[in-house]
Amino acid sequence: MKLIVLGAPGSGKGTQAKFITQLYQIPQVSTGDLLRDAVKRENALGVKAKEYMNTGNLVPDAIVLELLKIRLMKDDCSKGFILDGYPRNITQADELAKITEIDQVINISVDHGLLVKRITGRRTCKECGAIYHIEYQPPSQEGICDKCSGELFQREDDTEETVKNRLNTYDKQTKPLIEYYSSQNLLQTLISDGTIEEMRQKVKLLLENRFH
Ligand code: AP5
């Protein structure tokens, strides 16, 4: 099962990708996480990527493609994967088509007005990457991960200013992928106007109908 989760920043791609991972035992491959890992390690690639990420722009295609190829070659991707955050533009989609086929694209559609609040309230576990929201999905103990007791942090690019640019970048460069994958009959759109749990049920139903 080779899936893409498409959607604007803060739409819930990561949250739903983690849910699908549990349902189908396939890994979440997040280019955002791969890039943040490179930034943390402060290697040459990470230093370069940080400039783009902290201003809300896309990291150059060649850098991201290289990271993605290495990740997809790992054993755990042999039975499938969920791509979260890739592709981000038509060039990346064309490059992806050269390395693998895709079975289904899930497009998460959210009113832009809701996204800033979702993003600025997000907290992520430093240890296991679990995603929380201070209002919509709070941990039992403030600042501490329920799953592994790791420390929760706020991403550097989750400021209101950067979010505006991330949304612009999405509208200009990523949104055209909806038409790109629709025209290949690969895309289904789910409207995310309810809770995380309601969205999980929609995702589950879509995948059950598609793969059983
Ligand atoms: P990336 O890490 O991919 O970030 P993004 O696309 O901006 O998406 P987010 O991670 O912000 O949001 P999400 O949709 O995963 O939402 P989440 O589930 O966390 O990319 C970061 C940067 O890296 C980019 O700006 C770019 O610079 C670079 N980059 C990455 N990939 C690249 C590529 N392919 N090419 C070039 N550059 C690339 O949910 C958000 C919050 O909302 C959470 O707190 C969650 O709890 C909450 N929430 C989720 N669903 C709901 C709901 N239904 N109701 C209420 N709250 C909800």
Coordinates of C-alpha atoms and ligand atoms in Angstrom, one line a residue:
M1 CA 0.0 0.0 0.0
K2 CA 1.7 3.2 -1.2
L3 CA -0.1 6.3 0.0
I4 CA 0.3 10.0 -0.2
V5 CA -1.3 12.3 2.4
L6 CA -1.7 15.7 0.8
G7 CA -2.8 18.9 2.5
A8 CA -1.9 22.4 3.7
P9 CA 0.4 23.0 6.6
G10 CA -1.5 22.1 9.8
S11 CA -4.2 20.2 8.0
G12 CA -3.4 17.0 10.0
K13 CA -1.3 15.1 7.6
G14 CA 1.1 13.9 10.3
T15 CA -1.7 13.1 12.7
Q16 CA -3.5 11.0 10.2
A17 CA -0.3 9.4 8.8
K18 CA 0.6 8.2 12.3
F19 CA -2.9 6.7 12.6
I20 CA -2.6 4.9 9.2
T21 CA 0.8 3.5 10.4
Q22 CA -0.9 1.8 13.3
L23 CA -3.8 0.5 11.1
Y24 CA -1.7 -1.0 8.4
Q25 CA 1.9 -1.4 9.8
I26 CA 3.5 0.7 7.1
P27 CA 5.9 3.5 7.9
Q28 CA 5.2 7.2 7.8
V29 CA 7.8 8.9 5.5
S30 CA 7.7 12.6 6.4
T31 CA 10.1 14.8 4.4
G32 CA 9.6 17.5 7.1
D33 CA 10.8 15.0 9.7
L34 CA 13.8 14.0 7.6
L35 CA 14.8 17.6 7.1
R36 CA 14.3 18.5 10.8
D37 CA 16.6 15.5 11.6
A38 CA 19.3 16.9 9.2
V39 CA 18.9 20.4 10.8
K40 CA 19.3 18.8 14.3
R41 CA 22.5 17.1 13.2
E42 CA 23.8 20.4 11.9
N43 CA 25.4 18.9 8.8
A44 CA 25.8 20.9 5.6
L45 CA 22.5 19.8 4.2
G46 CA 20.8 20.7 7.5
V47 CA 22.3 24.2 7.7
K48 CA 21.1 24.9 4.1
A49 CA 17.6 23.4 4.7
K50 CA 17.1 25.5 7.9
E51 CA 17.2 28.8 6.0
Y52 CA 14.3 27.7 3.8
M53 CA 12.2 26.0 6.5
N54 CA 12.4 28.9 9.0
T55 CA 11.0 31.3 6.3
G56 CA 8.3 29.0 5.2
N57 CA 9.8 28.3 1.8
L58 CA 10.3 24.9 0.1
V59 CA 13.8 23.4 0.4
P60 CA 15.3 22.8 -3.1
D61 CA 13.9 19.8 -4.8
A62 CA 17.2 18.0 -5.3
I63 CA 18.0 18.0 -1.6
V64 CA 14.6 16.6 -0.6
L65 CA 14.6 14.0 -3.4
E66 CA 18.0 12.7 -2.3
L67 CA 16.8 12.3 1.3
L68 CA 13.6 10.6 0.1
K69 CA 15.3 8.1 -2.1
I70 CA 17.6 7.0 0.8
R71 CA 14.6 6.6 3.1
L72 CA 12.5 4.7 0.6
M73 CA 15.3 2.2 0.1
K74 CA 15.2 1.1 3.7
D75 CA 13.7 -2.4 4.4
D76 CA 10.6 -1.1 6.3
C77 CA 9.3 0.5 3.1
S78 CA 9.3 -2.7 1.1
K79 CA 5.6 -3.4 1.7
G80 CA 4.5 0.2 1.3
F81 CA 4.6 3.6 3.0
I82 CA 2.7 6.8 3.7
L83 CA 4.3 9.9 2.2
D84 CA 3.6 12.9 4.4
G85 CA 4.8 16.2 2.9
Y86 CA 6.1 14.8 -0.4
P87 CA 5.5 15.8 -3.2
R88 CA 5.1 19.5 -2.7
N89 CA 5.1 20.7 -6.3
I90 CA 4.7 19.2 -9.8
T91 CA 8.4 18.7 -10.3
Q92 CA 8.6 16.5 -7.2
A93 CA 5.5 14.6 -8.3
D94 CA 7.1 13.8 -11.6
E95 CA 10.3 12.7 -9.9
L96 CA 8.3 10.5 -7.6
A97 CA 6.6 8.8 -10.5
K98 CA 10.0 7.8 -11.8
I99 CA 10.9 5.9 -8.6
T100 CA 7.6 4.4 -7.5
E101 CA 3.9 3.9 -8.3
I102 CA 1.3 5.3 -5.9
D103 CA -2.0 3.5 -5.0
Q104 CA -3.9 6.3 -3.4
V105 CA -3.7 10.0 -2.6
I106 CA -5.7 11.3 0.4
N107 CA -6.2 15.0 0.2
I108 CA -7.1 16.6 3.5
S109 CA -9.0 19.8 3.0
V110 CA -9.3 22.4 5.8
D111 CA -10.6 25.9 5.9
H112 CA -7.5 28.1 6.0
G113 CA -9.0 30.1 8.9
L114 CA -8.6 27.0 11.1
L115 CA -5.0 26.3 10.2
V116 CA -3.1 29.1 12.0
K117 CA -4.7 28.0 15.3
R118 CA -3.9 24.4 14.7
I119 CA -0.3 25.1 13.9
T120 CA 0.5 27.6 16.6
G121 CA -1.0 25.3 19.2
R122 CA 0.9 22.3 18.1
R123 CA 3.4 20.6 20.4
T124 CA 5.6 17.7 19.3
C125 CA 7.5 15.1 21.4
K126 CA 11.3 15.5 21.2
E127 CA 11.7 11.7 21.7
C128 CA 9.0 9.9 19.7
G129 CA 7.5 12.6 17.5
A130 CA 4.0 12.2 18.8
I131 CA 1.8 15.2 17.9
Y132 CA -0.3 17.2 20.4
H133 CA -2.3 20.4 20.5
I134 CA -2.6 22.5 23.6
E135 CA -6.4 22.8 23.1
Y136 CA -7.6 20.1 20.7
Q137 CA -5.3 17.2 21.8
P138 CA -3.6 18.1 25.1
P139 CA -1.3 15.7 26.9
S140 CA -2.4 14.6 30.3
Q141 CA 0.5 16.5 31.9
E142 CA 1.5 19.8 30.3
G143 CA 4.7 19.6 28.3
I144 CA 5.2 15.9 28.8
C145 CA 4.4 13.2 26.2
D146 CA 1.8 10.6 27.2
K147 CA 3.4 7.9 25.2
C148 CA 7.1 8.1 26.3
S149 CA 7.3 10.9 28.9
G150 CA 9.5 12.9 26.5
E151 CA 9.6 16.7 26.5
L152 CA 7.2 18.5 24.2
F153 CA 8.4 21.4 22.1
Q154 CA 7.1 23.9 19.6
R155 CA 8.6 23.8 16.1
E156 CA 10.7 26.8 15.1
D157 CA 8.6 27.3 11.9
D158 CA 5.3 27.3 13.9
T159 CA 5.2 31.1 14.4
E160 CA 2.3 33.1 13.0
E161 CA 4.6 35.0 10.6
T162 CA 6.1 31.8 9.1
V163 CA 2.8 30.1 8.9
K164 CA 1.4 32.8 6.6
N165 CA 4.3 32.2 4.1
R166 CA 3.9 28.4 4.4
L167 CA 0.2 28.8 3.5
N168 CA 1.2 31.0 0.5
T169 CA 3.7 28.5 -0.6
Y170 CA 1.1 25.8 -0.4
D171 CA -1.4 27.7 -2.5
K172 CA 1.1 28.5 -5.2
Q173 CA 3.1 25.3 -5.4
T174 CA 1.4 22.4 -3.7
K175 CA -2.3 23.0 -4.5
P176 CA -1.9 22.2 -8.2
L177 CA -1.1 18.6 -7.1
I178 CA -4.9 18.1 -6.4
E179 CA -5.6 18.4 -10.1
Y180 CA -2.4 16.5 -11.0
Y181 CA -3.5 13.4 -9.0
S182 CA -7.3 13.8 -9.7
S183 CA -6.6 13.6 -13.4
Q184 CA -4.9 10.2 -12.7
N185 CA -8.0 9.0 -10.7
L186 CA -5.8 8.6 -7.6
L187 CA -7.1 11.3 -5.3
Q188 CA -9.9 11.4 -2.8
T189 CA -10.6 14.5 -0.8
L190 CA -11.7 14.4 2.9
I191 CA -12.9 17.5 4.5
S192 CA -11.5 18.0 7.9
D193 CA -14.0 20.2 9.8
G194 CA -14.4 18.1 12.9
T195 CA -12.3 16.5 15.6
I196 CA -9.2 14.4 15.1
E197 CA -11.2 11.3 15.9
E198 CA -13.9 12.1 13.4
M199 CA -11.2 12.5 10.8
R200 CA -9.6 9.2 11.7
Q201 CA -13.0 7.5 11.0
K202 CA -13.2 9.1 7.6
V203 CA -9.6 8.0 6.8
K204 CA -10.3 4.5 8.0
L205 CA -13.5 4.2 5.9
L206 CA -11.7 5.5 2.8
L207 CA -8.9 3.0 3.1
E208 CA -11.3 0.1 3.9
N209 CA -13.3 0.8 0.8
R210 CA -10.2 1.2 -1.3
F211 CA -8.2 -1.8 -0.2
H212 CA -10.6 -4.5 1.0
Ligands
AP5_1 P1 6.3 19.7 7.1 O1 6.9 19.2 8.3 O2 5.9 18.8 6.0 O3 5.2 20.7 7.5 P2 3.8 21.1 6.9 O4 3.4 20.6 5.5 O5 3.8 22.6 7.0 O6 2.7 20.4 7.7 P3 2.7 20.4 9.2 O7 3.7 19.4 9.8 O8 2.8 21.8 9.8 O9 1.2 20.0 9.5 P4 0.4 18.6 9.4 O10 -0.5 18.7 8.2 O11 1.3 17.4 9.4 O12 -0.5 18.7 10.6 P5 -0.4 18.0 12.1 O13 -0.9 16.6 11.9 O14 0.9 18.2 12.7 O15 7.3 20.7 6.4 C1 8.0 21.7 7.1 C2 9.0 22.5 6.2 O16 9.9 21.5 5.7 C3 8.3 23.1 4.9 O17 7.8 24.4 5.2 C4 9.5 23.1 3.9 O18 10.3 24.2 4.2 C5 10.2 21.8 4.3 N1 9.7 20.7 3.5 C6 9.1 19.5 3.9 N2 8.8 18.7 2.9 C7 9.3 19.3 1.8 C8 9.4 19.0 0.4 N3 8.8 17.8 -0.1 N4 9.9 19.8 -0.5 C9 10.5 21.0 -0.1 N5 10.5 21.4 1.2 C10 9.9 20.6 2.1 O19 -1.6 18.8 12.8 C11 -1.3 20.2 13.2 C12 -1.9 20.5 14.5 O20 -3.4 20.4 14.5 C13 -1.5 19.4 15.6 O21 -1.4 20.1 16.8 C14 -2.7 18.5 15.7 O22 -2.9 18.0 17.0 C15 -3.9 19.4 15.3 N6 -5.0 18.7 14.6 C16 -4.8 17.8 13.6 N7 -6.0 17.5 13.1 C17 -7.0 18.2 13.8 C18 -8.4 18.2 13.8 N8 -9.2 17.5 13.0 N9 -9.0 19.1 14.7 C19 -8.3 19.9 15.5 N10 -6.9 19.8 15.6 C20 -6.3 19.0 14.8

